[in-house]
XYZ file of C-alpha atoms in Angstrom:
408
model
C 47.216 9.462 13.543
C 45.126 10.209 10.380
C 41.698 11.675 9.855
C 39.710 11.405 6.609
C 36.295 12.703 5.760
C 33.821 9.806 4.506
C 30.588 8.606 3.547
C 27.862 10.983 2.494
C 29.746 14.613 2.528
C 32.177 12.944 0.195
C 29.277 10.985 -1.976
C 27.275 14.627 -2.316
C 30.169 16.244 -3.328
C 30.878 13.860 -6.522
C 27.328 14.357 -7.114
C 27.187 18.226 -6.827
C 24.897 18.178 -3.998
C 25.451 20.936 -1.735
C 27.459 20.495 1.152
C 24.878 21.667 3.272
C 22.384 18.773 2.854
C 25.174 16.286 4.046
C 26.410 14.776 7.247
C 30.218 15.414 7.650
C 31.520 12.177 9.239
C 35.345 11.359 9.702
C 37.395 8.265 10.404
C 40.479 8.529 12.116
C 43.035 5.903 11.479
C 45.980 5.373 14.061
C 43.913 6.679 17.223
C 43.370 5.121 20.769
C 40.383 6.217 22.533
C 42.644 7.968 25.104
C 44.281 9.953 22.207
C 41.084 11.353 21.201
C 40.075 12.016 24.906
C 43.460 13.832 25.550
C 42.667 16.030 22.265
C 39.715 17.206 23.489
C 37.038 14.834 21.699
C 34.116 14.134 23.349
C 32.972 10.245 23.517
C 29.615 9.702 22.658
C 29.461 6.029 20.928
C 28.238 3.207 23.462
C 28.540 0.279 20.791
C 31.646 1.813 19.177
C 34.421 4.542 19.714
C 32.488 8.061 17.874
C 33.899 11.336 19.046
C 32.624 14.794 19.111
C 35.403 17.524 17.490
C 35.558 19.953 20.343
C 35.111 23.172 18.094
C 33.056 21.797 15.322
C 31.150 18.627 17.238
C 31.409 16.673 14.042
C 31.801 13.026 14.464
C 34.841 11.167 14.537
C 34.856 7.598 14.622
C 37.930 5.218 15.471
C 38.581 2.907 12.340
C 36.503 -0.211 12.633
C 35.822 -3.624 11.460
C 32.616 -5.387 12.269
C 32.163 -9.071 12.697
C 28.550 -11.019 12.538
C 27.596 -12.535 15.914
C 23.675 -12.546 15.801
C 20.716 -12.471 13.880
C 19.443 -8.938 12.630
C 21.080 -5.494 12.348
C 22.679 -5.368 15.763
C 24.000 -8.749 15.888
C 27.464 -7.417 15.212
C 30.965 -7.373 17.549
C 32.677 -4.037 16.485
C 36.717 -4.048 16.640
C 38.474 -0.551 17.157
C 42.245 -0.402 17.240
C 45.225 1.903 16.009
C 46.004 -1.271 13.522
C 42.715 -1.112 11.706
C 43.519 0.308 7.983
C 41.617 2.668 5.967
C 40.684 0.292 3.433
C 40.053 -2.224 6.069
C 37.033 0.409 7.679
C 35.735 1.313 3.889
C 35.244 -2.422 3.362
C 32.752 -2.833 6.364
C 30.316 0.023 4.658
C 26.911 -0.614 2.752
C 27.681 0.780 -0.986
C 30.515 1.611 -2.753
C 29.463 5.287 -3.022
C 29.604 5.430 0.504
C 33.106 3.826 0.813
C 35.186 6.566 -0.509
C 36.873 8.565 1.329
C 38.998 11.972 1.282
C 41.996 13.027 3.051
C 42.936 16.416 3.898
C 44.748 17.501 1.027
C 41.824 16.668 -1.245
C 42.897 13.238 -2.525
C 40.304 10.277 -2.946
C 40.850 6.823 -1.110
C 38.326 4.771 -3.298
C 39.805 1.321 -3.003
C 36.150 -0.067 -3.823
C 35.509 1.885 -7.293
C 32.443 3.851 -5.753
C 33.607 7.198 -7.836
C 33.224 4.943 -11.044
C 29.798 3.898 -9.818
C 28.613 7.584 -9.102
C 29.503 8.122 -12.869
C 27.666 4.860 -13.609
C 24.817 6.100 -11.560
C 24.807 2.528 -9.744
C 24.074 1.481 -6.252
C 26.279 -1.805 -5.509
C 27.170 -3.416 -2.076
C 30.705 -3.319 -1.208
C 31.150 -6.969 -0.282
C 29.138 -10.248 0.737
C 29.291 -8.467 4.325
C 26.005 -6.322 2.748
C 23.950 -9.605 3.572
C 24.988 -9.715 6.920
C 23.227 -6.522 8.215
C 19.052 -6.793 7.048
C 18.858 -3.042 7.631
C 20.608 -2.577 4.363
C 18.116 -3.673 2.252
C 15.758 -0.807 3.566
C 18.917 1.500 2.709
C 18.953 0.124 -0.525
C 15.821 1.229 -1.009
C 16.010 4.111 0.852
C 18.549 5.594 -1.405
C 16.730 4.785 -4.707
C 14.128 7.113 -3.495
C 16.375 9.989 -3.100
C 18.681 8.834 -6.220
C 16.264 7.592 -8.537
C 15.763 10.922 -10.008
C 19.410 11.281 -10.724
C 19.058 8.113 -12.598
C 20.301 5.696 -10.030
C 19.809 1.842 -10.543
C 20.567 -1.007 -8.113
C 23.427 -3.200 -9.538
C 21.646 -7.022 -10.504
C 23.956 -8.497 -7.845
C 22.911 -6.191 -5.224
C 19.365 -7.162 -5.922
C 20.020 -10.901 -6.120
C 21.784 -10.732 -2.974
C 18.741 -8.468 -1.033
C 16.399 -11.143 -2.492
C 18.689 -13.777 -0.685
C 18.574 -11.598 2.672
C 14.400 -11.758 1.891
C 14.088 -15.574 1.616
C 16.663 -16.188 4.574
C 14.190 -14.343 6.540
C 16.959 -11.838 8.048
C 14.384 -8.933 7.663
C 11.904 -10.339 10.286
C 14.702 -9.131 12.949
C 14.246 -5.623 12.405
C 12.728 -3.614 15.030
C 9.619 -1.268 14.024
C 11.443 2.006 15.074
C 14.469 1.462 12.419
C 11.894 0.404 9.806
C 9.808 3.302 10.246
C 12.970 5.459 10.262
C 13.986 4.325 6.962
C 10.626 4.518 5.457
C 10.109 7.992 6.842
C 12.933 9.308 5.524
C 12.131 8.063 1.908
C 8.662 9.138 2.273
C 10.428 12.512 2.546
C 12.689 11.807 -0.503
C 12.093 12.888 -4.160
C 11.083 9.593 -5.450
C 9.298 7.562 -2.626
C 7.610 5.470 -5.301
C 11.434 4.149 -6.190
C 11.575 3.151 -2.513
C 8.671 0.518 -2.876
C 9.538 -0.478 -5.920
C 12.815 -1.193 -4.865
C 11.592 -3.214 -1.841
C 9.065 -4.971 -4.246
C 12.124 -6.110 -6.843
C 13.998 -7.677 -3.772
C 10.894 -9.247 -2.039
C 11.240 -7.435 0.867
C 7.886 -5.669 0.223
C 5.703 -8.505 1.485
C 8.235 -8.562 4.713
C 8.280 -4.598 5.230
C 4.475 -3.828 4.355
C 2.490 -6.871 3.063
C -0.457 -4.899 3.296
C 0.737 -2.577 -0.085
C 2.710 -5.916 -1.429
C -1.071 -7.319 -1.853
C -2.164 -4.259 -3.790
C -0.047 -5.271 -7.116
C -2.229 -7.420 -9.429
C -5.560 -6.404 -8.242
C -7.374 -4.693 -11.094
C -9.768 -1.366 -10.986
C -12.064 -0.120 -13.255
C -9.664 0.762 -16.529
C -12.023 4.215 -17.541
C -11.142 5.696 -14.028
C -7.390 3.982 -13.368
C -5.759 3.675 -17.155
C -2.958 2.151 -15.295
C -5.814 -1.022 -13.972
C -3.158 -1.997 -11.467
C -3.707 -1.268 -8.079
C -0.300 -1.210 -6.879
C 1.184 0.999 -9.971
C -1.935 3.247 -9.002
C 0.053 3.611 -5.611
C 3.381 4.304 -6.946
C 1.906 6.611 -9.155
C 0.369 8.536 -6.199
C 3.451 8.759 -4.161
C 5.070 10.323 -7.081
C 2.393 12.916 -7.416
C 2.580 13.635 -3.232
C 6.635 13.959 -3.903
C 5.769 16.508 -6.038
C 2.689 18.276 -4.506
C 4.215 18.451 -1.229
C 7.670 18.034 -1.430
C 9.706 16.685 1.794
C 6.194 15.965 3.931
C 6.712 12.448 4.931
C 3.252 12.854 6.864
C 1.388 13.218 3.030
C 3.735 10.429 1.568
C 2.366 7.859 4.313
C -0.963 8.593 3.704
C -0.912 8.618 0.152
C 1.199 4.885 0.470
C -1.666 3.398 2.909
C -4.793 5.378 1.236
C -6.282 2.423 -0.985
C -5.011 -0.808 1.512
C -8.532 -1.845 1.250
C -8.997 -2.616 -2.518
C -6.298 -5.662 -1.148
C -9.529 -7.266 0.233
C -12.220 -6.691 -2.149
C -13.859 -9.562 -2.821
C -12.605 -11.418 -6.423
C -16.562 -11.511 -7.318
C -17.085 -7.227 -6.763
C -13.798 -6.743 -9.161
C -12.605 -4.487 -10.552
C -15.211 -2.053 -8.448
C -14.224 -1.559 -5.170
C -17.100 -0.896 -3.196
C -16.671 0.169 0.545
C -13.317 0.020 0.041
C -12.914 3.203 2.115
C -14.097 1.431 5.325
C -12.094 -1.704 4.429
C -9.242 0.032 4.547
C -9.274 1.507 8.089
C -8.455 -1.712 9.970
C -5.667 -2.029 7.365
C -4.280 1.433 7.881
C -4.309 0.796 11.772
C -2.532 -2.346 11.447
C 0.602 -1.180 9.587
C 0.332 1.870 12.236
C 0.669 -0.380 15.027
C 3.180 -2.826 13.528
C 5.515 0.140 13.039
C 4.942 2.597 15.766
C 3.831 5.327 13.227
C 3.408 8.861 15.276
C -0.191 9.458 15.800
C -0.636 12.699 13.706
C 0.854 10.376 10.809
C -1.718 7.912 11.665
C -4.590 10.469 12.190
C -3.963 11.511 8.694
C -3.864 8.357 6.926
C -7.044 7.461 8.501
C -8.587 10.668 7.579
C -7.646 10.099 3.872
C -8.105 6.347 3.623
C -11.990 7.020 4.758
C -12.410 10.542 2.990
C -11.016 10.731 -0.328
C -13.707 9.476 -2.215
C -16.239 12.404 -0.513
C -13.923 14.754 -1.139
C -13.359 13.917 -4.759
C -17.246 14.433 -4.681
C -16.826 17.773 -2.707
C -19.280 19.837 -5.214
C -21.729 17.056 -4.867
C -22.067 17.007 -1.289
C -24.766 18.469 0.867
C -23.682 21.848 2.857
C -24.585 20.115 6.356
C -22.671 17.087 4.706
C -19.477 19.217 4.006
C -19.602 20.470 7.700
C -19.779 16.989 8.618
C -17.166 16.099 6.652
C -15.051 18.898 8.435
C -16.114 17.918 12.101
C -15.303 14.050 11.463
C -11.979 15.127 10.738
C -11.469 17.244 13.784
C -10.852 20.250 11.542
C -11.450 22.853 13.934
C -8.936 21.692 16.314
C -6.328 20.605 13.708
C -6.659 22.858 10.736
C -3.671 21.710 9.272
C -4.803 17.936 8.469
C -7.600 19.345 6.338
C -4.984 21.380 3.943
C -3.038 17.761 4.243
C -6.159 15.792 3.201
C -6.855 18.149 0.333
C -3.162 17.615 -1.001
C -3.042 14.014 -0.524
C -6.380 13.741 -2.365
C -5.002 15.842 -4.927
C -2.100 12.892 -5.206
C -4.807 10.209 -5.503
C -6.510 11.891 -8.051
C -3.711 12.898 -10.276
C -1.974 9.646 -9.709
C -3.278 8.260 -12.662
C -1.468 7.171 -15.732
C -1.859 9.909 -18.256
C -3.703 11.435 -15.936
C -0.853 13.684 -13.946
C -1.696 17.148 -15.179
C -5.475 16.701 -14.529
C -7.083 19.976 -12.693
C -8.341 19.026 -9.071
C -10.568 21.848 -7.987
C -11.645 19.986 -5.336
C -8.978 20.485 -3.054
C -9.047 24.178 -3.392
C -12.752 23.781 -2.503
C -12.452 21.826 0.572
C -9.970 24.318 1.757
C -12.297 27.544 0.910
C -15.416 25.754 2.576
C -13.272 25.006 5.697
C -11.765 28.585 5.947
C -15.698 30.038 5.578
C -16.874 27.495 8.257
C -14.063 28.438 10.558
C -14.574 31.986 10.641
C -17.605 31.416 12.250
C -17.576 31.921 16.018
C -19.458 30.751 18.856
C -19.452 34.143 20.248
C -21.075 35.799 17.069
C -23.809 33.534 16.541
C -25.005 32.538 19.788
C -25.169 35.450 22.492
C -26.866 34.604 25.688
C -26.926 30.799 25.060
C -25.181 27.904 26.693
C -24.728 24.403 26.805
C -25.778 22.325 23.713
C -27.459 25.002 22.458
C -24.231 26.829 21.445
C -22.800 23.703 19.562
C -26.472 23.972 17.814
C -26.143 27.589 16.943
C -22.694 27.208 15.734
C -23.540 24.117 13.378
C -26.621 26.387 11.610
C -24.671 29.049 11.150
C -21.533 27.134 9.865
C -23.930 25.440 7.702
C -25.360 28.878 6.371
C -21.934 30.261 5.938
C -20.879 27.504 3.889
C -24.343 27.681 1.723
C -23.735 31.034 1.165
C -20.295 30.772 -0.201
C -21.346 28.313 -2.761
C -24.081 30.345 -4.021
C -22.042 33.213 -4.325
């Protein structure tokens, strides 16, 4: 019975990434379920034998092999036994950089040359078995979102295999929860735009996010968007969102879907996109329904979709219109949404070729005017009033407060 550290902890240590950011997973070779239980491990795996260490609570899995037995990422028969070797276990893993083991003495077991691929900054599949699990296409894209800033690229042969999987319709068997899980992690990564590019390069974006895929090739007015292509603009906005709000997948999702309406602009209106905010609303809702996106992500995404042009021109809005914008977006019950709306709109404005460092005073102005309006309380401005009169007095006072703040 031998225990090896495997997967992300080994990979990240070789990349110089802190162990605190990595899961510590172990594979146990030469053991049985009974032997693990006898040593005090607690079994938690349903589909295959996974155990929690009695003291550290770290996961230990018996060495296993997998055989394709159905469609999708769940269609596998798992075999775990003392006869399974470490190399057989590593061979079933997705990428060579994840197929490295380390023994108790610190020696590496690297039968698929993962360390060489780490040095070369290449994401490469371990074997042809990669094609049996469609979730691995999304995992490849998600790893690019994390590792592209380190110089990683996907090996050409892996891209080719991902395209074959897309063409065979394998991705259509993915359940929404798993798609969203991978997407959410990618949107919280350092380079969420690399996630979208990797999916598009493998022809998977049109399956996973057809609404985003449809943005590519749609022109915008060059005087406002030097990058012209709406898909490229979306990538640039994702880049800016990751810099403005690092690790915030909610802002990342809103950035991803803010311009979906531009894909359905009538061709005779191009490159203008009149009413693209309103046209985008049903598309944002469709993505959220299909992927079962959490409510707060949907709320912010819809706010950004509908309001980003209003926020851009906040200095031109009337005082009453500013208050209406705040009220429409539930600012006084959900103040955090206004801050996130401001951040995402900043990412939109700066997500343009050559304009990434452009100042965006509208974000701070939205936050400032909201703070002024929120400071007005009904108890201060509507003493002795009741019913609708309270709301009317409060609105009037808040509009006045916004006016005074702008005049100062």
